[in-house]
PDB file of C-alpha atoms in Angstrom:
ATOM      1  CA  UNK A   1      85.676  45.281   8.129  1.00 52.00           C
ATOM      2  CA  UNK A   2      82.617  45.826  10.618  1.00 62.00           C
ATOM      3  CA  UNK A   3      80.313  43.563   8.344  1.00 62.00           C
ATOM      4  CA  UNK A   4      83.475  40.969   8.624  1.00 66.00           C
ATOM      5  CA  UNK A   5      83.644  41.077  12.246  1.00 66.00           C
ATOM      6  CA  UNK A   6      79.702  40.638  12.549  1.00 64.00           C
ATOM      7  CA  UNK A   7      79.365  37.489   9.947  1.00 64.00           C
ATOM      8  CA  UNK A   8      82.334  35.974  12.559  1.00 65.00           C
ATOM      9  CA  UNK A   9      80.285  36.673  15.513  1.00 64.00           C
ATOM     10  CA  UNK A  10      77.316  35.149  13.954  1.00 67.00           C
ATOM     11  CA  UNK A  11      79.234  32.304  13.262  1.00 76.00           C
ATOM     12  CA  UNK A  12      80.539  31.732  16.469  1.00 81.00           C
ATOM     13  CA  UNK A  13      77.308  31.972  18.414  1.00 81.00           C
ATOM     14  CA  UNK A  14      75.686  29.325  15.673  1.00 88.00           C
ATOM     15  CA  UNK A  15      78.532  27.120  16.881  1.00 90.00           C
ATOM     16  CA  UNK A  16      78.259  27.742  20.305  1.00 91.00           C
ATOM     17  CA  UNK A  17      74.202  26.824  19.919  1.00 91.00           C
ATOM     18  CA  UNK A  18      75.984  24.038  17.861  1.00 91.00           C
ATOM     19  CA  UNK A  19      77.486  22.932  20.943  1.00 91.00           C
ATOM     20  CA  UNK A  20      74.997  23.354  23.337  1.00 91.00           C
ATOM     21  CA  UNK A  21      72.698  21.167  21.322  1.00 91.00           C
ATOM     22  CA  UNK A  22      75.274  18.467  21.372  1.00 89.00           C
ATOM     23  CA  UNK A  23      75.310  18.732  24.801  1.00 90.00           C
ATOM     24  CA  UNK A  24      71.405  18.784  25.652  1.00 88.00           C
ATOM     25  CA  UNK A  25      71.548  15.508  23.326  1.00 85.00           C
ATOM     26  CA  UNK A  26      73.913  13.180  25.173  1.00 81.00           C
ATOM     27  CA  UNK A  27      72.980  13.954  28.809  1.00 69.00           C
ATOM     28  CA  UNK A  28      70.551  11.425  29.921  1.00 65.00           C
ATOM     29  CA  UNK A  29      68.968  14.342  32.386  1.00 73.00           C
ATOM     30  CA  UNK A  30      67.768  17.922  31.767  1.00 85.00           C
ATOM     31  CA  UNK A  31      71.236  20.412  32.425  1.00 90.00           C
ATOM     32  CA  UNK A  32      70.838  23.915  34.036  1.00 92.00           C
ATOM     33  CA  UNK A  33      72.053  27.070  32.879  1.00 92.00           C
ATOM     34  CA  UNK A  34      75.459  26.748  35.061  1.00 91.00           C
ATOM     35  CA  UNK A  35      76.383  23.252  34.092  1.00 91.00           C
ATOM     36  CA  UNK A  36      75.566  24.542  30.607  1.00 92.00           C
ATOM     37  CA  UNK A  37      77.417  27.252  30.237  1.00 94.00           C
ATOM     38  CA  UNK A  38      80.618  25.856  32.810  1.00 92.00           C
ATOM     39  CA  UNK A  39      80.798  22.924  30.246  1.00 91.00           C
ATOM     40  CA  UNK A  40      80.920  25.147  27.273  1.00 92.00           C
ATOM     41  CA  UNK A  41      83.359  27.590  28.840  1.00 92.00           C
ATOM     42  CA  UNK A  42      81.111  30.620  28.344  1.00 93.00           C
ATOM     43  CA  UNK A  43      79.639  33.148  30.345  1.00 93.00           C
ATOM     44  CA  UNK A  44      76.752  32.319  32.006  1.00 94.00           C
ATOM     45  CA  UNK A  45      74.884  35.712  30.355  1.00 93.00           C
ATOM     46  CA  UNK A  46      76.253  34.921  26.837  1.00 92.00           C
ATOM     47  CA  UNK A  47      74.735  30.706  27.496  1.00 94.00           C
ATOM     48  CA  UNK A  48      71.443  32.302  28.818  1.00 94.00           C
ATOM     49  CA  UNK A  49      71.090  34.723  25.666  1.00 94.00           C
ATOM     50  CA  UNK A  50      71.852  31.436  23.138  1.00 93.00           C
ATOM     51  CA  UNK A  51      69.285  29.039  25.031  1.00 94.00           C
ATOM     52  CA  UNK A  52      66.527  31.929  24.611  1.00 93.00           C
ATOM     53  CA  UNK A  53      67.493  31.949  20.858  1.00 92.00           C
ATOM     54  CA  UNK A  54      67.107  28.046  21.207  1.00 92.00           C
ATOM     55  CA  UNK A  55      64.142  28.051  23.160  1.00 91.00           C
ATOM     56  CA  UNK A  56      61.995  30.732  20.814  1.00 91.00           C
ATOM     57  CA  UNK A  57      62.636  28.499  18.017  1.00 88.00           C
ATOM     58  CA  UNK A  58      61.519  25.352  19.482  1.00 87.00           C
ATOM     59  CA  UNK A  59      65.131  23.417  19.525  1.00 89.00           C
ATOM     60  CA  UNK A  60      65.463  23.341  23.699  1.00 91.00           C
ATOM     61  CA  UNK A  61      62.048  23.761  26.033  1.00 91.00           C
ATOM     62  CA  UNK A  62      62.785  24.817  29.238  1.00 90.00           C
ATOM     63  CA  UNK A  63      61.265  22.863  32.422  1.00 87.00           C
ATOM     64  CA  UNK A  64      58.912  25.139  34.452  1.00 86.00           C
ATOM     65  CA  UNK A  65      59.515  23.519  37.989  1.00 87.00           C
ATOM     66  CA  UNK A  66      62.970  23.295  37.881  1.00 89.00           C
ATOM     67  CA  UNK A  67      64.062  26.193  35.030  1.00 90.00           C
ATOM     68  CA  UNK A  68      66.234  23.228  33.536  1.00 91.00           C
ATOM     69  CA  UNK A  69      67.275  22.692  29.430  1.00 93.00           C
ATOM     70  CA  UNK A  70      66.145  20.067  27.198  1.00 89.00           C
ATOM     71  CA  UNK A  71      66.186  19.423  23.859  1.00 88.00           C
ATOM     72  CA  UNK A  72      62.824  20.887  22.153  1.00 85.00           C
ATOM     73  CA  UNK A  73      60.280  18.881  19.989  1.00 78.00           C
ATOM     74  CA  UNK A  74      61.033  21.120  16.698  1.00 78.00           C
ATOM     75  CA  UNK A  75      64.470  19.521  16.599  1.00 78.00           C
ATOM     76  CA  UNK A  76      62.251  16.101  16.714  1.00 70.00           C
ATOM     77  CA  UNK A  77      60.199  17.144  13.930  1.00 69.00           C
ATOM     78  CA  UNK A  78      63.262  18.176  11.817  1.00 70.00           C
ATOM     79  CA  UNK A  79      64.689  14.670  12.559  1.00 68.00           C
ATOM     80  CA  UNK A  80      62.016  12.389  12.066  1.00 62.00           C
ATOM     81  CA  UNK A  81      60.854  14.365   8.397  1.00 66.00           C
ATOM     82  CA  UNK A  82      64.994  13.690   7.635  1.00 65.00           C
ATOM     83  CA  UNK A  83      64.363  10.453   8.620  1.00 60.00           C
ATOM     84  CA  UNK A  84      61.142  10.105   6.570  1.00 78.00           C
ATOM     85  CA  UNK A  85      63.168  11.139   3.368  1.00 81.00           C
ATOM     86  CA  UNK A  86      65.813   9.257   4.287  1.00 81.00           C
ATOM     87  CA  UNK A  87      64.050   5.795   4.525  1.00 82.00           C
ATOM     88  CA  UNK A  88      61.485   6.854   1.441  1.00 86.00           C
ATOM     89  CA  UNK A  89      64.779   6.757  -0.926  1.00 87.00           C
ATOM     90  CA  UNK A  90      66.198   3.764   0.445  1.00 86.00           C
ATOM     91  CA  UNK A  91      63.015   2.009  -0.665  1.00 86.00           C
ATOM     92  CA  UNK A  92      62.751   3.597  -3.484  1.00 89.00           C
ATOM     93  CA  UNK A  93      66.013   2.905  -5.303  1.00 87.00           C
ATOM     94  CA  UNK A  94      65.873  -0.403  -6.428  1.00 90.00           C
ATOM     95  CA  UNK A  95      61.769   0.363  -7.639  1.00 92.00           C
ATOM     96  CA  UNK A  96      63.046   3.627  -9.571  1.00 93.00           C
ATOM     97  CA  UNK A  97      66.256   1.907 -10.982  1.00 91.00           C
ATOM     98  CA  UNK A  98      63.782  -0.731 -12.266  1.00 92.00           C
ATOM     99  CA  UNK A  99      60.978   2.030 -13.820  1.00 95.00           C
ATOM    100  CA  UNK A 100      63.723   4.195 -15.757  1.00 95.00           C
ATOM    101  CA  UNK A 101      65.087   0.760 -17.117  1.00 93.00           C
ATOM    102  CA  UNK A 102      61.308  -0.359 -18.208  1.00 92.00           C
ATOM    103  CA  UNK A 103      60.307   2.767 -19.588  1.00 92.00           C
ATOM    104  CA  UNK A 104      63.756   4.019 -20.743  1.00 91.00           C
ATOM    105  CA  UNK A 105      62.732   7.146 -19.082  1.00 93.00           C
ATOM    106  CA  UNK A 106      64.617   9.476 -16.159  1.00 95.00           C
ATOM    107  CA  UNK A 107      61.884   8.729 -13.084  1.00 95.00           C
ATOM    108  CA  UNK A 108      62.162  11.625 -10.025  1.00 95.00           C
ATOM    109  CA  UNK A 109      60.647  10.943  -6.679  1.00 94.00           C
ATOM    110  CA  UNK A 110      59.352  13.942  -4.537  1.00 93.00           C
ATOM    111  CA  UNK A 111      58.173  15.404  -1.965  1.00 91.00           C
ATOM    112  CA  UNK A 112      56.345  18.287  -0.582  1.00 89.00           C
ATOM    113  CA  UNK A 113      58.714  20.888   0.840  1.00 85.00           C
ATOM    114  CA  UNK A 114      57.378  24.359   1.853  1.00 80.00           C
ATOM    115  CA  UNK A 115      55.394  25.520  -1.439  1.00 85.00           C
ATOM    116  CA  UNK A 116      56.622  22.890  -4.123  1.00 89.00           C
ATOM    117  CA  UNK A 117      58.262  19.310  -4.680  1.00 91.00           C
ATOM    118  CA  UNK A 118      61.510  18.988  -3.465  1.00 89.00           C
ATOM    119  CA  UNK A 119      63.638  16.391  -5.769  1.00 90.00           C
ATOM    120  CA  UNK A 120      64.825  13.677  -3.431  1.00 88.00           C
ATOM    121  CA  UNK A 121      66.136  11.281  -5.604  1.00 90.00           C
ATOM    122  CA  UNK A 122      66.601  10.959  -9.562  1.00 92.00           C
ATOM    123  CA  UNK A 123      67.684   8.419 -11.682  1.00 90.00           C
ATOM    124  CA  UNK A 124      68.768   9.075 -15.383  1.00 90.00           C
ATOM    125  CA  UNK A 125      67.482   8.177 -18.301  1.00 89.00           C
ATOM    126  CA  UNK A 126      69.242   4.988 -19.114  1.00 88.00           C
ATOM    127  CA  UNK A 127      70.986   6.429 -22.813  1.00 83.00           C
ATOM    128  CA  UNK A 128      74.300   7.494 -23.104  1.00 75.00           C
ATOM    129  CA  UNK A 129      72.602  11.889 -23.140  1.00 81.00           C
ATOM    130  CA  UNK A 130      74.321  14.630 -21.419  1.00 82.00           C
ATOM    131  CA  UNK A 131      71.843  15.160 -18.340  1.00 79.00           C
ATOM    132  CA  UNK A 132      71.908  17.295 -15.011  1.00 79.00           C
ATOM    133  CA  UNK A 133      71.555  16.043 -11.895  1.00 78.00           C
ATOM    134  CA  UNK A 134      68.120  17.311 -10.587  1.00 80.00           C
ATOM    135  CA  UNK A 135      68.161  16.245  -6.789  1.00 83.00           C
ATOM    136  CA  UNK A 136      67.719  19.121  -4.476  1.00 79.00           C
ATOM    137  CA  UNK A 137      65.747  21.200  -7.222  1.00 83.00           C
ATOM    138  CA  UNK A 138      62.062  22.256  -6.687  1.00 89.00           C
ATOM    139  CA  UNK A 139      59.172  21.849  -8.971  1.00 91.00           C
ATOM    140  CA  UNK A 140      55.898  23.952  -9.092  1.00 92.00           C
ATOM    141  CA  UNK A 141      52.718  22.049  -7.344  1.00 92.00           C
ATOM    142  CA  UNK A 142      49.499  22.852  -9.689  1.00 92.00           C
ATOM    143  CA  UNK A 143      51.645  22.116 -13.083  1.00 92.00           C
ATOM    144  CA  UNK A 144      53.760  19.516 -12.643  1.00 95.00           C
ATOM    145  CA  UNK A 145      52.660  14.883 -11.969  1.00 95.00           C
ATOM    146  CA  UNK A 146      54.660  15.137  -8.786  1.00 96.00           C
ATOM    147  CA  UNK A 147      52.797  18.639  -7.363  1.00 95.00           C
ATOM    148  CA  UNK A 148      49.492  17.708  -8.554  1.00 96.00           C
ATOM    149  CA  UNK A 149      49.741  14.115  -7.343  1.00 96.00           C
ATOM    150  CA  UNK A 150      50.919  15.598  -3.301  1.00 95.00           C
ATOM    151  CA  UNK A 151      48.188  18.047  -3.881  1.00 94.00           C
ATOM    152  CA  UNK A 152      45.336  15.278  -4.409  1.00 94.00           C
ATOM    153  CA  UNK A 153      46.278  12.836  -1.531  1.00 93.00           C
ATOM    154  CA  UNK A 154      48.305  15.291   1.156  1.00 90.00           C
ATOM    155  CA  UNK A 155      45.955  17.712   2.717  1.00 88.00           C
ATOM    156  CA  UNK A 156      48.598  20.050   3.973  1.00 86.00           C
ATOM    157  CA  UNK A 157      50.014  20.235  -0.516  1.00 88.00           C
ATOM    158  CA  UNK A 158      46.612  21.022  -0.848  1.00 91.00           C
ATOM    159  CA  UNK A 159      46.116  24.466   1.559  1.00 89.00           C
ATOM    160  CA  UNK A 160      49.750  25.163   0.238  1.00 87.00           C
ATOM    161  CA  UNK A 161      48.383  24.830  -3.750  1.00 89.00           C
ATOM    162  CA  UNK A 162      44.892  26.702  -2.972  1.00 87.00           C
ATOM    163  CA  UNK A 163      46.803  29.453  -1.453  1.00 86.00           C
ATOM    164  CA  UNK A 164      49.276  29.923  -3.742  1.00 84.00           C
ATOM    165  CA  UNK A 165      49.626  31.878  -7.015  1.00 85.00           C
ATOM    166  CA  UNK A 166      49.420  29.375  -9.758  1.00 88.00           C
ATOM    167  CA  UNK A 167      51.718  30.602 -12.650  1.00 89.00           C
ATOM    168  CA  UNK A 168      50.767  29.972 -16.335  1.00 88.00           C
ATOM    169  CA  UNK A 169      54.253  28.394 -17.257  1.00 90.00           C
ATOM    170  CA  UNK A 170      52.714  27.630 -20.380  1.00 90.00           C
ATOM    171  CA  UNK A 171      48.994  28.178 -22.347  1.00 91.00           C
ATOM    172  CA  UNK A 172      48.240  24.581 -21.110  1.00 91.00           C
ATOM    173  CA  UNK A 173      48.760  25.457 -17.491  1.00 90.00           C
ATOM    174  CA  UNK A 174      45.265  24.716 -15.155  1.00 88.00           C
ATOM    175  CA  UNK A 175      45.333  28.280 -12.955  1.00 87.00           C
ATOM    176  CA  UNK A 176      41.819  28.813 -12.425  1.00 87.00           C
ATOM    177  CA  UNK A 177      40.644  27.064  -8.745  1.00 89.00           C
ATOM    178  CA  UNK A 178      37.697  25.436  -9.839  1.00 91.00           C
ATOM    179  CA  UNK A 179      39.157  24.214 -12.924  1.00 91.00           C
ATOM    180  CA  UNK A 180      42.320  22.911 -10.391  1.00 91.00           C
ATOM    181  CA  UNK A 181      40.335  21.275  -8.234  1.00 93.00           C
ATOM    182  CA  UNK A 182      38.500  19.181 -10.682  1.00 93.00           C
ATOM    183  CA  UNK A 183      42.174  17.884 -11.985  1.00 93.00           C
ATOM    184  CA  UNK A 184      42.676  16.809  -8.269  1.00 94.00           C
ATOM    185  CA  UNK A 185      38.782  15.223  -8.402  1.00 93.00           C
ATOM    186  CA  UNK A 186      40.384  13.166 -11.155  1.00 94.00           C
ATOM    187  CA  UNK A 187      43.570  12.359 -10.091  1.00 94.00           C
ATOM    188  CA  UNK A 188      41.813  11.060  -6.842  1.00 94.00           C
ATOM    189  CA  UNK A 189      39.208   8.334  -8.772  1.00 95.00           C
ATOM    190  CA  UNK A 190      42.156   7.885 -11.601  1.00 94.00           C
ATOM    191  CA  UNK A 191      45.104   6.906  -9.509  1.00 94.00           C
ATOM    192  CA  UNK A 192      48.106   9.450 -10.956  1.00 95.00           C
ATOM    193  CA  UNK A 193      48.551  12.335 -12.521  1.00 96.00           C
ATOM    194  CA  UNK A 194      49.790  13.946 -15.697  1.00 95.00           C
ATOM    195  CA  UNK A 195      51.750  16.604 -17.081  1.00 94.00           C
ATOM    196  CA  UNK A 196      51.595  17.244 -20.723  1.00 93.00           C
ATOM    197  CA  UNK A 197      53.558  20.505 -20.993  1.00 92.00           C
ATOM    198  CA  UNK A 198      52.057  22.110 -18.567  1.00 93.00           C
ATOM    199  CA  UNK A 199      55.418  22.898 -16.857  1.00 93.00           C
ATOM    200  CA  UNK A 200      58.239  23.033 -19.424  1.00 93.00           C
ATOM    201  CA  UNK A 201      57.300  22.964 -23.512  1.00 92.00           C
ATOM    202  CA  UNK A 202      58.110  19.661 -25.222  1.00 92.00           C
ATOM    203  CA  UNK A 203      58.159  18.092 -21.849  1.00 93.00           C
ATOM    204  CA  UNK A 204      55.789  15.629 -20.467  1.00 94.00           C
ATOM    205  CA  UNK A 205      55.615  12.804 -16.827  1.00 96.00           C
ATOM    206  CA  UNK A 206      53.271  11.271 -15.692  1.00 97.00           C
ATOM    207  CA  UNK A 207      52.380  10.364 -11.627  1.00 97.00           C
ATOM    208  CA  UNK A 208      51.086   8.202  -9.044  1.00 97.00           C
ATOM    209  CA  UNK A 209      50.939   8.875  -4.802  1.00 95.00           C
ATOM    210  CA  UNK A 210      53.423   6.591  -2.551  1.00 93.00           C
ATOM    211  CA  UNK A 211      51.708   5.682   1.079  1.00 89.00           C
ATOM    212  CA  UNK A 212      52.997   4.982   4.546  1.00 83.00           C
ATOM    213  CA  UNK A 213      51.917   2.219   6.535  1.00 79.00           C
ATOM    214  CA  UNK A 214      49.695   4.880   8.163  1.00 77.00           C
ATOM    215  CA  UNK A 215      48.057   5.324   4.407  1.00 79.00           C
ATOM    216  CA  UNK A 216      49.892   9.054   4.912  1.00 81.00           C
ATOM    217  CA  UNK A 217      51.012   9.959   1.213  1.00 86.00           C
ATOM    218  CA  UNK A 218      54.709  10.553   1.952  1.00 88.00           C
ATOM    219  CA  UNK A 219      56.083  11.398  -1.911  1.00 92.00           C
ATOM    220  CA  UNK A 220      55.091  10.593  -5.623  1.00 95.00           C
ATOM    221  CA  UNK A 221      56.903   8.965  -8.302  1.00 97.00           C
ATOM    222  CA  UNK A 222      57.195  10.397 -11.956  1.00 96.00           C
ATOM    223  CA  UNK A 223      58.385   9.498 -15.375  1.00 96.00           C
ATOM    224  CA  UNK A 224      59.786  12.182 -17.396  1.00 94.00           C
ATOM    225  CA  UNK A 225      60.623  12.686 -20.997  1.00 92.00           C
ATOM    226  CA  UNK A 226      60.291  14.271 -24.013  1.00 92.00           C
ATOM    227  CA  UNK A 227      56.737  14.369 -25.049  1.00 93.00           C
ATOM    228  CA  UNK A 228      56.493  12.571 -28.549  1.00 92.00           C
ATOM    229  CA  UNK A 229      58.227   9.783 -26.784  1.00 92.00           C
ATOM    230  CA  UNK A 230      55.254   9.609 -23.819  1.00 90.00           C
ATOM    231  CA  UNK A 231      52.945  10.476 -25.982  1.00 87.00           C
ATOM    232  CA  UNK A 232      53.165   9.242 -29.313  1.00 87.00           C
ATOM    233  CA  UNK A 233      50.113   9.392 -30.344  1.00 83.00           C
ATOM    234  CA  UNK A 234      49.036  12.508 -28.365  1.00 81.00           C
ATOM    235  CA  UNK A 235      47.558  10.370 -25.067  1.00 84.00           C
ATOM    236  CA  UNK A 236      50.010   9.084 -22.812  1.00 85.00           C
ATOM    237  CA  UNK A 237      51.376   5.524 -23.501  1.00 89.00           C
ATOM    238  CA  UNK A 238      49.148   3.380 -21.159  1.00 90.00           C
ATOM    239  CA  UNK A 239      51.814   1.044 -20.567  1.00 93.00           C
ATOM    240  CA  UNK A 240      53.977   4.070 -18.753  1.00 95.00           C
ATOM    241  CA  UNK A 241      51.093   4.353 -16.589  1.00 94.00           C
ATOM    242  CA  UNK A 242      50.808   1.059 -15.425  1.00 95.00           C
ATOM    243  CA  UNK A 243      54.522   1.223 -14.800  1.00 96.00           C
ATOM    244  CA  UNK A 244      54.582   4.245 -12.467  1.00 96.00           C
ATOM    245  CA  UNK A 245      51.571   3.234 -10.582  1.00 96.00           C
ATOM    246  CA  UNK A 246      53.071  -0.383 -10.037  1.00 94.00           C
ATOM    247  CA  UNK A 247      56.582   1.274  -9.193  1.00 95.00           C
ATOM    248  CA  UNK A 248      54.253   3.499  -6.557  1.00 95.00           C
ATOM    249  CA  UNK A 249      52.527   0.671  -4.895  1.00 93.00           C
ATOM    250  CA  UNK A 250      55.775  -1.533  -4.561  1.00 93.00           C
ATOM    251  CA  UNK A 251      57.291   1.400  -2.835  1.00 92.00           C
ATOM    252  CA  UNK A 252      54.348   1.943  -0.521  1.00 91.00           C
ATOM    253  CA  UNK A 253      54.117  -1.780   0.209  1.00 89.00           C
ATOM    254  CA  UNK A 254      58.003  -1.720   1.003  1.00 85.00           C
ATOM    255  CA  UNK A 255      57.029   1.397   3.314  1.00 82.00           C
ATOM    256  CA  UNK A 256      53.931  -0.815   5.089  1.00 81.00           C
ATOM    257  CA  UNK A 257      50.950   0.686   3.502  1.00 67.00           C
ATOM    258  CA  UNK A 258      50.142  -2.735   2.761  1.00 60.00           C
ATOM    259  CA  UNK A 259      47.779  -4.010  -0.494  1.00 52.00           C
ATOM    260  CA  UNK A 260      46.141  -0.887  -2.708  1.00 45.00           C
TER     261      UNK A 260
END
C-alpha cells in the first residue's frame, strides 16, 4: 500500500514539474516563485522544492539579480538532438526506401546514443519474410558498420568506444585497442565500414558516415543481410558498397554538407 501511495506521489510531482515547464515555456518573461506556484495552485514551499529539482537538472536556471524562473539550456539540448533525429529521418526516407529496393536488403540508419547506436529508422527487406521491427533497439559500437562508422568520424563515439568494454560477440570480434583503432584508421581513408559477423553469426552490413552542413557526422547508414548474400564470394559485393556510400552522401547533401 505504502509503495502505492509513494509511486502516486512521484507521479504527481513529475506532473506538477510537467506543468511548471509548460508554464516557464509560454510566458514571454522570466515568472517568480509566487506567480509560479499561484498559477499552479500549489504551495509556494511544495513550487520552490519542484523548481530546485528543475533547476539541479538543468531544465529551469534561475536569474541571480532578480531570483526569477526560466526555462534551462538542458531542456534546449534535449530539443534540438530530438530535432536533429527528427529532421535526419525525414531526409533519409526516401534515400533508404531507394537502397533496400537496390540492394534488396533491410538498410538501418543510426545514431550514437549514450554507449551504442540507437536504431532511428529501418526499412525492411523488400521480400515477402517475417521480420521485426528494429527501431528503438541499440547496437554495440566496436562490432557492428553503424558503431564503427560513428566511432571513426564522431569524436565523442570515439571516447565512448575507447572507454568501453568491447565484448567478443563472436571469434571475429576486433577487442584489442590497438587492433580497434587501426579498423577506424581504415574506415577513415576507406569511406565505410564493415561487419562480417562480427556482431551476430551468419550476419553481415556494411557502412558509410552521413554529415551536417557543419561536416558534423550526425548518423550512418547500413545494409544488412545474411552473409552469403553480401558476400558471395567471401568479400563484400562492391556494388553494395557503392550503394550505401551514395545513399550516405545524398542524405548528407539533403542535410547541407554539400559535395564529398
Amino acid at each position: 500500500m505504502g509503495e502505492g501511495r509513494a509511486m502516486a506521489k512521484n507521479i504527481q510531482s513529475l506532473e506538477r514539474a510537467a506543468a511548471m515547464l509548460r508554464l516557464l515555456a509560454g510566458g514571454e518573461r522570466r515568472l517568480g516563485l509566487s506567480d509560479i506556484a499561484s498559477s499552479l495552485g500549489l504551495a509556494k514551499g511544495t513550487a520552490h522544492g519542484i523548481l530546485r529539482t528543475l533547476q539541479a537538472e538543468g531544465f529551469v536556471e534561475q536569474d541571480a539579480a532578480s531570483g526569477r524562473y526560466q526555462l534551462g539550456a538542458e531542456l534546449l539540448r534535449l530539443g534540438n538532438s530530438y530535432l536533429d533525429v527528427h529532421e535526419l529521418r525525414a531526409r533519409a526516407l526516401v534515400w533508404t526506401d531507394d537502397l533496400a529496393r537496390s540492394s534488396g536488403e533491410s538498410v538501418h540508419l543510426g545514431v550514437l546514443h549514450q554507449q551504442g547506436v540507437l536504431i532511428v529508422h529501418h526499412v525492411f527487406r523488400p521480400d515477402d519474410s517475417r521480420q521485426v521491427l528494429e527501431v528503438g533497439a541499440m547496437q554495440p559500437l566496436h562490432s557492428t558498420g553503424l558503431g564503427k562508422v560513428l566511432s571513426a568520424y564522431d569524436p565523442v563515439a570515439h571516447s565512448e568506444v575507447v572507454e568501453a568494454e568491447r565484448e567478443a560477440f563472436t571469434p571475429r570480434t576486433t577487442t584489442g585497442l590497438a587492433d580497434f583503432e587501426s579498423l577506424l584508421d581504415m574506415t577513415r581513408a576507406r569511406g565505410w565500414a564493415a561487419d562480417v559477423e562480427e556482431t551476430w553469426e551468419g550476419v553481415a552490413s556494411v557502412a558509410a558516415p552521413i554529415h551536417d552542413r557543419r561536416r558534423m557526422p550526425v548518423g550512418a547508414v547500413a545494409v544488412t543481410g545474411a552473409v552469403e548474400r553480401l558476400c558471395p564470394a567471401g568479400e563484400l559485393r562492391p556494388e553494395l558498397v557503392a550503394a550505401v556510400r551514395d545513399c550516405a552522401r545524398a542524405v548528407s547533401r539533403d542535410l547541407g554538407a554539400g559535395r564529398f
